[in-house]
Amino acid sequence: MKGAIFDLDGVIVDTAKYHYLAWKELAAELGFEFKESDNERLKGVSRMRSLEILLEVGGIDATEEEKQVMAEKKNNRYVEMLQSLDSSELLEGAEAYLRQLKNDGVRISLGSASKNAPLILDKLGIRDLFDAVVDGNSVSKAKPDPEVFLKGAEMLGLAPADCVVFEDSQAGIEAARNAGCGVIAIDVGGILTDADKYVKCLGDLLV
Ligand code: B16
Ligand code: MG
């Protein structure tokens, strides 16, 4: 491993709980209940695709314009919640593992679908640990398309085969495979397949 590419939500921090609260509020405004079990389907998925899944759950039709307004409303609420995010919300061993890799000379990139990734890294105080940041602002094709990880490897100046991806979603694992990277799954629920190795958190990889 010359390069390490990290997904953000579910690997470094649990932002899924805030995504869920913000989507739940939007659903309530639209007149239906969005359950935590439905939220599983939104993990690793882009903002617009998440909205489409939410509307599907609620049985609601909306025009493109209405969807834009809804997505913006949800994001404003989500960003409001992110304001109080700090390093105490880093997942177990995440910062220590990033520092371990840095000490070992491994180059580090982010590979996330989130357009809020720069804000989240700043709030967590770990932005300086990344040599490159690839996120929802710089990719056009969602996972399982390999674009996010191919870009990450390129920004690190490395071949994809020399990079290992750390992912918590099945679509992300497929994206890493499609890119030709190695992949370690952060698999709390024991539900993921097709990875090279499975751990519960990045702390399990500390030496
Ligand atoms: P935003 P990841 C993903 O983060 C989340 O898992 C997913 O639920 C969210 O819809 C997506 O980011 C887009 O986020 O609305 O902030 O642009 O796992 O790819 O780090
Ligand atoms: Mg994720």
mmCIF file of C-alpha atoms and ligand atoms in Angstrom:
data_model
loop_
_atom_site.group_PDB
_atom_site.id
_atom_site.type_symbol
_atom_site.label_atom_id
_atom_site.label_comp_id
_atom_site.label_asym_id
_atom_site.label_seq_id
_atom_site.Cartn_x
_atom_site.Cartn_y
_atom_site.Cartn_z
ATOM 1 C CA MET A 1 0.000 0.000 0.000
ATOM 2 C CA LYS A 2 1.607 3.251 -1.209
ATOM 3 C CA GLY A 3 -1.660 5.177 -1.056
ATOM 4 C CA ALA A 4 -4.762 5.002 1.144
ATOM 5 C CA ILE A 5 -8.115 6.392 -0.004
ATOM 6 C CA PHE A 6 -10.762 6.929 2.675
ATOM 7 C CA ASP A 7 -14.499 7.185 2.366
ATOM 8 C CA LEU A 8 -15.775 9.694 4.954
ATOM 9 C CA ASP A 9 -19.256 8.883 6.279
ATOM 10 C CA GLY A 10 -19.163 5.539 8.098
ATOM 11 C CA VAL A 11 -15.375 5.211 7.967
ATOM 12 C CA ILE A 12 -14.001 8.347 9.638
ATOM 13 C CA VAL A 13 -17.154 9.854 11.146
ATOM 14 C CA ASP A 14 -20.794 8.848 11.570
ATOM 15 C CA THR A 15 -22.481 11.700 9.709
ATOM 16 C CA ALA A 16 -25.254 9.271 8.668
ATOM 17 C CA LYS A 17 -27.137 10.096 11.869
ATOM 18 C CA TYR A 18 -27.301 13.795 10.920
ATOM 19 C CA HIS A 19 -28.221 12.994 7.307
ATOM 20 C CA TYR A 20 -31.027 10.863 8.744
ATOM 21 C CA LEU A 21 -32.361 13.584 11.067
ATOM 22 C CA ALA A 22 -32.363 16.139 8.238
ATOM 23 C CA TRP A 23 -34.085 13.750 5.776
ATOM 24 C CA LYS A 24 -36.596 12.787 8.485
ATOM 25 C CA GLU A 25 -37.520 16.470 8.986
ATOM 26 C CA LEU A 26 -38.040 16.907 5.250
ATOM 27 C CA ALA A 27 -40.211 13.770 5.126
ATOM 28 C CA ALA A 28 -42.310 15.051 8.055
ATOM 29 C CA GLU A 29 -42.871 18.324 6.183
ATOM 30 C CA LEU A 30 -43.972 16.286 3.169
ATOM 31 C CA GLY A 31 -46.368 14.347 5.394
ATOM 32 C CA PHE A 32 -44.790 10.926 5.870
ATOM 33 C CA GLU A 33 -42.506 9.113 8.302
ATOM 34 C CA PHE A 34 -38.984 8.238 7.196
ATOM 35 C CA LYS A 35 -37.763 5.279 9.256
ATOM 36 C CA GLU A 36 -34.197 4.519 10.319
ATOM 37 C CA SER A 37 -34.337 1.216 8.411
ATOM 38 C CA ASP A 38 -35.057 3.162 5.185
ATOM 39 C CA ASN A 39 -32.042 5.355 5.944
ATOM 40 C CA GLU A 40 -29.710 2.388 5.334
ATOM 41 C CA ARG A 41 -30.461 2.777 1.620
ATOM 42 C CA LEU A 42 -29.020 6.319 1.618
ATOM 43 C CA LYS A 43 -25.538 5.437 2.863
ATOM 44 C CA GLY A 44 -22.813 6.236 0.312
ATOM 45 C CA VAL A 45 -25.456 7.452 -2.158
ATOM 46 C CA SER A 46 -25.375 10.987 -3.652
ATOM 47 C CA ARG A 47 -27.646 13.755 -2.332
ATOM 48 C CA MET A 48 -30.033 13.753 -5.326
ATOM 49 C CA ARG A 49 -30.231 9.963 -5.443
ATOM 50 C CA SER A 50 -30.920 9.970 -1.686
ATOM 51 C CA LEU A 51 -33.814 12.383 -2.259
ATOM 52 C CA GLU A 52 -35.216 10.161 -4.985
ATOM 53 C CA ILE A 53 -35.145 7.153 -2.634
ATOM 54 C CA LEU A 54 -36.839 9.234 0.083
ATOM 55 C CA LEU A 55 -39.608 10.342 -2.310
ATOM 56 C CA GLU A 56 -40.031 6.741 -3.454
ATOM 57 C CA VAL A 57 -40.520 5.667 0.202
ATOM 58 C CA GLY A 58 -43.121 8.432 0.675
ATOM 59 C CA GLY A 59 -44.811 7.718 -2.653
ATOM 60 C CA ILE A 60 -44.340 11.336 -3.741
ATOM 61 C CA ASP A 61 -43.887 12.678 -7.270
ATOM 62 C CA ALA A 62 -41.931 15.906 -7.727
ATOM 63 C CA THR A 63 -40.644 17.971 -10.640
ATOM 64 C CA GLU A 64 -36.912 18.578 -11.090
ATOM 65 C CA GLU A 65 -37.394 22.103 -9.767
ATOM 66 C CA GLU A 66 -39.215 20.908 -6.667
ATOM 67 C CA LYS A 67 -36.480 18.328 -6.087
ATOM 68 C CA GLN A 68 -33.805 21.028 -6.197
ATOM 69 C CA VAL A 69 -35.689 23.045 -3.567
ATOM 70 C CA MET A 70 -36.140 19.966 -1.341
ATOM 71 C CA ALA A 71 -32.485 18.913 -1.610
ATOM 72 C CA GLU A 72 -31.349 22.440 -0.754
ATOM 73 C CA LYS A 73 -33.683 22.594 2.231
ATOM 74 C CA LYS A 74 -32.387 19.265 3.557
ATOM 75 C CA ASN A 75 -28.787 20.294 3.001
ATOM 76 C CA ASN A 76 -29.241 23.628 4.802
ATOM 77 C CA ARG A 77 -30.587 21.758 7.816
ATOM 78 C CA TYR A 78 -27.777 19.175 7.622
ATOM 79 C CA VAL A 79 -25.105 21.896 7.417
ATOM 80 C CA GLU A 80 -26.698 23.610 10.425
ATOM 81 C CA MET A 81 -26.269 20.335 12.379
ATOM 82 C CA LEU A 82 -22.650 20.017 11.223
ATOM 83 C CA GLN A 83 -21.743 23.320 12.879
ATOM 84 C CA SER A 84 -21.386 21.604 16.265
ATOM 85 C CA LEU A 85 -19.350 18.656 14.899
ATOM 86 C CA ASP A 86 -15.908 18.245 16.504
ATOM 87 C CA SER A 87 -13.075 15.720 16.929
ATOM 88 C CA SER A 88 -15.002 13.850 19.656
ATOM 89 C CA GLU A 89 -17.124 12.398 16.839
ATOM 90 C CA LEU A 90 -14.220 10.771 15.012
ATOM 91 C CA LEU A 91 -14.868 7.009 14.790
ATOM 92 C CA GLU A 92 -12.693 4.716 16.942
ATOM 93 C CA GLY A 93 -9.043 4.752 15.902
ATOM 94 C CA ALA A 94 -9.628 6.901 12.802
ATOM 95 C CA GLU A 95 -7.210 9.709 13.596
ATOM 96 C CA ALA A 96 -4.593 7.368 15.087
ATOM 97 C CA TYR A 97 -4.678 5.170 11.966
ATOM 98 C CA LEU A 98 -4.357 8.172 9.638
ATOM 99 C CA ARG A 99 -1.317 9.304 11.670
ATOM 100 C CA GLN A 100 0.160 5.791 11.608
ATOM 101 C CA LEU A 101 -0.075 5.692 7.804
ATOM 102 C CA LYS A 102 1.444 9.178 7.556
ATOM 103 C CA ASN A 103 4.387 8.086 9.721
ATOM 104 C CA ASP A 104 4.837 5.063 7.441
ATOM 105 C CA GLY A 105 5.055 7.367 4.383
ATOM 106 C CA VAL A 106 1.712 6.254 2.907
ATOM 107 C CA ARG A 107 0.006 8.993 0.853
ATOM 108 C CA ILE A 108 -3.578 9.731 1.893
ATOM 109 C CA SER A 109 -6.636 10.864 -0.057
ATOM 110 C CA LEU A 110 -10.303 11.300 0.749
ATOM 111 C CA GLY A 111 -12.766 9.580 -1.623
ATOM 112 C CA SER A 112 -16.263 10.654 -0.546
ATOM 113 C CA ALA A 113 -19.596 11.338 -2.258
ATOM 114 C CA SER A 114 -20.266 14.300 0.061
ATOM 115 C CA LYS A 115 -20.187 17.892 -1.152
ATOM 116 C CA ASN A 116 -19.777 18.891 2.501
ATOM 117 C CA ALA A 117 -16.546 16.903 2.935
ATOM 118 C CA PRO A 118 -14.197 19.953 3.249
ATOM 119 C CA LEU A 119 -16.384 21.431 6.023
ATOM 120 C CA ILE A 120 -16.519 18.082 7.840
ATOM 121 C CA LEU A 121 -12.722 17.578 7.668
ATOM 122 C CA ASP A 122 -12.222 21.108 9.033
ATOM 123 C CA LYS A 123 -14.692 20.553 11.872
ATOM 124 C CA LEU A 124 -12.954 17.270 12.798
ATOM 125 C CA GLY A 125 -9.560 19.001 12.660
ATOM 126 C CA ILE A 126 -7.988 16.379 10.360
ATOM 127 C CA ARG A 127 -7.800 18.164 7.008
ATOM 128 C CA ASP A 128 -3.994 18.526 7.199
ATOM 129 C CA LEU A 129 -3.622 14.724 7.300
ATOM 130 C CA PHE A 130 -4.877 14.444 3.697
ATOM 131 C CA ASP A 131 -2.579 14.872 0.689
ATOM 132 C CA ALA A 132 -5.634 15.025 -1.602
ATOM 133 C CA VAL A 133 -9.393 15.478 -1.217
ATOM 134 C CA VAL A 134 -11.757 13.988 -3.794
ATOM 135 C CA ASP A 135 -15.428 14.520 -2.933
ATOM 136 C CA GLY A 136 -18.897 15.205 -4.327
ATOM 137 C CA ASN A 137 -17.691 18.549 -5.695
ATOM 138 C CA SER A 138 -15.061 16.977 -7.930
ATOM 139 C CA VAL A 139 -16.739 13.831 -9.279
ATOM 140 C CA SER A 140 -19.678 13.485 -11.655
ATOM 141 C CA LYS A 141 -20.325 9.742 -11.452
ATOM 142 C CA ALA A 142 -21.529 8.115 -8.247
ATOM 143 C CA LYS A 143 -20.112 4.912 -6.711
ATOM 144 C CA PRO A 144 -20.048 2.063 -7.880
ATOM 145 C CA ASP A 145 -18.481 4.034 -10.744
ATOM 146 C CA PRO A 146 -14.711 4.035 -10.051
ATOM 147 C CA GLU A 147 -14.257 7.771 -10.851
ATOM 148 C CA VAL A 148 -13.823 8.923 -7.231
ATOM 149 C CA PHE A 149 -11.044 6.416 -6.506
ATOM 150 C CA LEU A 150 -9.318 6.729 -9.897
ATOM 151 C CA LYS A 151 -9.150 10.491 -9.260
ATOM 152 C CA GLY A 152 -7.861 9.900 -5.737
ATOM 153 C CA ALA A 153 -5.032 7.661 -6.983
ATOM 154 C CA GLU A 154 -4.214 10.152 -9.735
ATOM 155 C CA MET A 155 -4.066 13.063 -7.283
ATOM 156 C CA LEU A 156 -1.681 11.034 -5.119
ATOM 157 C CA GLY A 157 0.453 10.344 -8.216
ATOM 158 C CA LEU A 158 -0.007 6.587 -7.781
ATOM 159 C CA ALA A 159 -1.349 3.639 -9.778
ATOM 160 C CA PRO A 160 -4.770 2.420 -8.492
ATOM 161 C CA ALA A 161 -3.228 -1.010 -7.844
ATOM 162 C CA ASP A 162 -0.863 0.618 -5.307
ATOM 163 C CA CYS A 163 -3.803 2.106 -3.391
ATOM 164 C CA VAL A 164 -6.121 0.613 -0.782
ATOM 165 C CA VAL A 165 -9.655 1.975 -0.349
ATOM 166 C CA PHE A 166 -11.417 2.030 3.056
ATOM 167 C CA GLU A 167 -15.188 1.780 2.617
ATOM 168 C CA ASP A 168 -18.374 1.089 4.580
ATOM 169 C CA SER A 169 -20.836 0.758 1.676
ATOM 170 C CA GLN A 170 -21.309 -2.043 -0.847
ATOM 171 C CA ALA A 171 -21.426 0.478 -3.729
ATOM 172 C CA GLY A 172 -18.084 1.873 -2.500
ATOM 173 C CA ILE A 173 -16.507 -1.594 -2.394
ATOM 174 C CA GLU A 174 -17.658 -2.222 -5.979
ATOM 175 C CA ALA A 175 -16.269 1.205 -6.992
ATOM 176 C CA ALA A 176 -12.884 0.314 -5.477
ATOM 177 C CA ARG A 177 -12.910 -3.042 -7.297
ATOM 178 C CA ASN A 178 -13.855 -1.318 -10.559
ATOM 179 C CA ALA A 179 -10.924 1.080 -10.050
ATOM 180 C CA GLY A 180 -8.493 -1.816 -9.509
ATOM 181 C CA CYS A 181 -7.673 -0.810 -5.902
ATOM 182 C CA GLY A 182 -7.441 -3.073 -2.876
ATOM 183 C CA VAL A 183 -10.320 -2.640 -0.433
ATOM 184 C CA ILE A 184 -10.766 -2.910 3.313
ATOM 185 C CA ALA A 185 -14.382 -2.918 4.507
ATOM 186 C CA ILE A 186 -15.497 -1.167 7.693
ATOM 187 C CA ASP A 187 -18.300 -3.604 8.336
ATOM 188 C CA VAL A 188 -20.015 -3.046 11.679
ATOM 189 C CA GLY A 189 -23.119 -5.049 10.776
ATOM 190 C CA GLY A 190 -21.327 -7.960 9.050
ATOM 191 C CA ILE A 191 -23.271 -7.361 5.826
ATOM 192 C CA LEU A 192 -20.592 -6.401 3.271
ATOM 193 C CA THR A 193 -18.995 -8.681 0.661
ATOM 194 C CA ASP A 194 -16.226 -8.610 -1.953
ATOM 195 C CA ALA A 195 -13.569 -6.832 0.171
ATOM 196 C CA ASP A 196 -9.986 -8.067 0.802
ATOM 197 C CA LYS A 197 -10.346 -7.642 4.555
ATOM 198 C CA TYR A 198 -13.126 -6.797 7.037
ATOM 199 C CA VAL A 199 -12.767 -4.780 10.248
ATOM 200 C CA LYS A 200 -15.201 -3.120 12.679
ATOM 201 C CA CYS A 201 -13.305 0.192 12.750
ATOM 202 C CA LEU A 202 -9.991 1.716 11.667
ATOM 203 C CA GLY A 203 -8.713 1.167 15.217
ATOM 204 C CA ASP A 204 -8.621 -2.584 14.456
ATOM 205 C CA LEU A 205 -5.806 -1.858 11.977
ATOM 206 C CA LEU A 206 -3.492 -0.103 14.450
ATOM 207 C CA VAL A 207 -0.155 -1.781 15.170
HETATM 208 P P1 B16 B 1 -23.846 15.499 0.811
HETATM 209 P P2 B16 B 1 -19.617 9.152 1.926
HETATM 210 C C1 B16 B 1 -22.072 10.139 1.578
HETATM 211 O O1 B16 B 1 -20.839 10.189 2.239
HETATM 212 C C2 B16 B 1 -23.170 9.735 2.561
HETATM 213 O O2 B16 B 1 -22.937 8.397 3.010
HETATM 214 C C3 B16 B 1 -24.523 9.805 1.881
HETATM 215 O O3 B16 B 1 -25.538 9.450 2.790
HETATM 216 C C4 B16 B 1 -24.729 11.236 1.353
HETATM 217 O O4 B16 B 1 -25.973 11.323 0.668
HETATM 218 C C5 B16 B 1 -23.578 11.593 0.414
HETATM 219 O O5 B16 B 1 -22.345 11.473 1.100
HETATM 220 C C6 B16 B 1 -23.713 13.011 -0.127
HETATM 221 O O6 B16 B 1 -23.544 13.921 0.931
HETATM 222 O O7 B16 B 1 -25.325 15.705 0.804
HETATM 223 O O8 B16 B 1 -23.146 16.068 2.038
HETATM 224 O O9 B16 B 1 -23.189 15.976 -0.456
HETATM 225 O O10 B16 B 1 -19.979 7.848 2.606
HETATM 226 O O11 B16 B 1 -19.448 9.019 0.449
HETATM 227 O O12 B16 B 1 -18.452 9.839 2.606
HETATM 228 MG MG MG B 2 -19.576 5.803 3.559
#
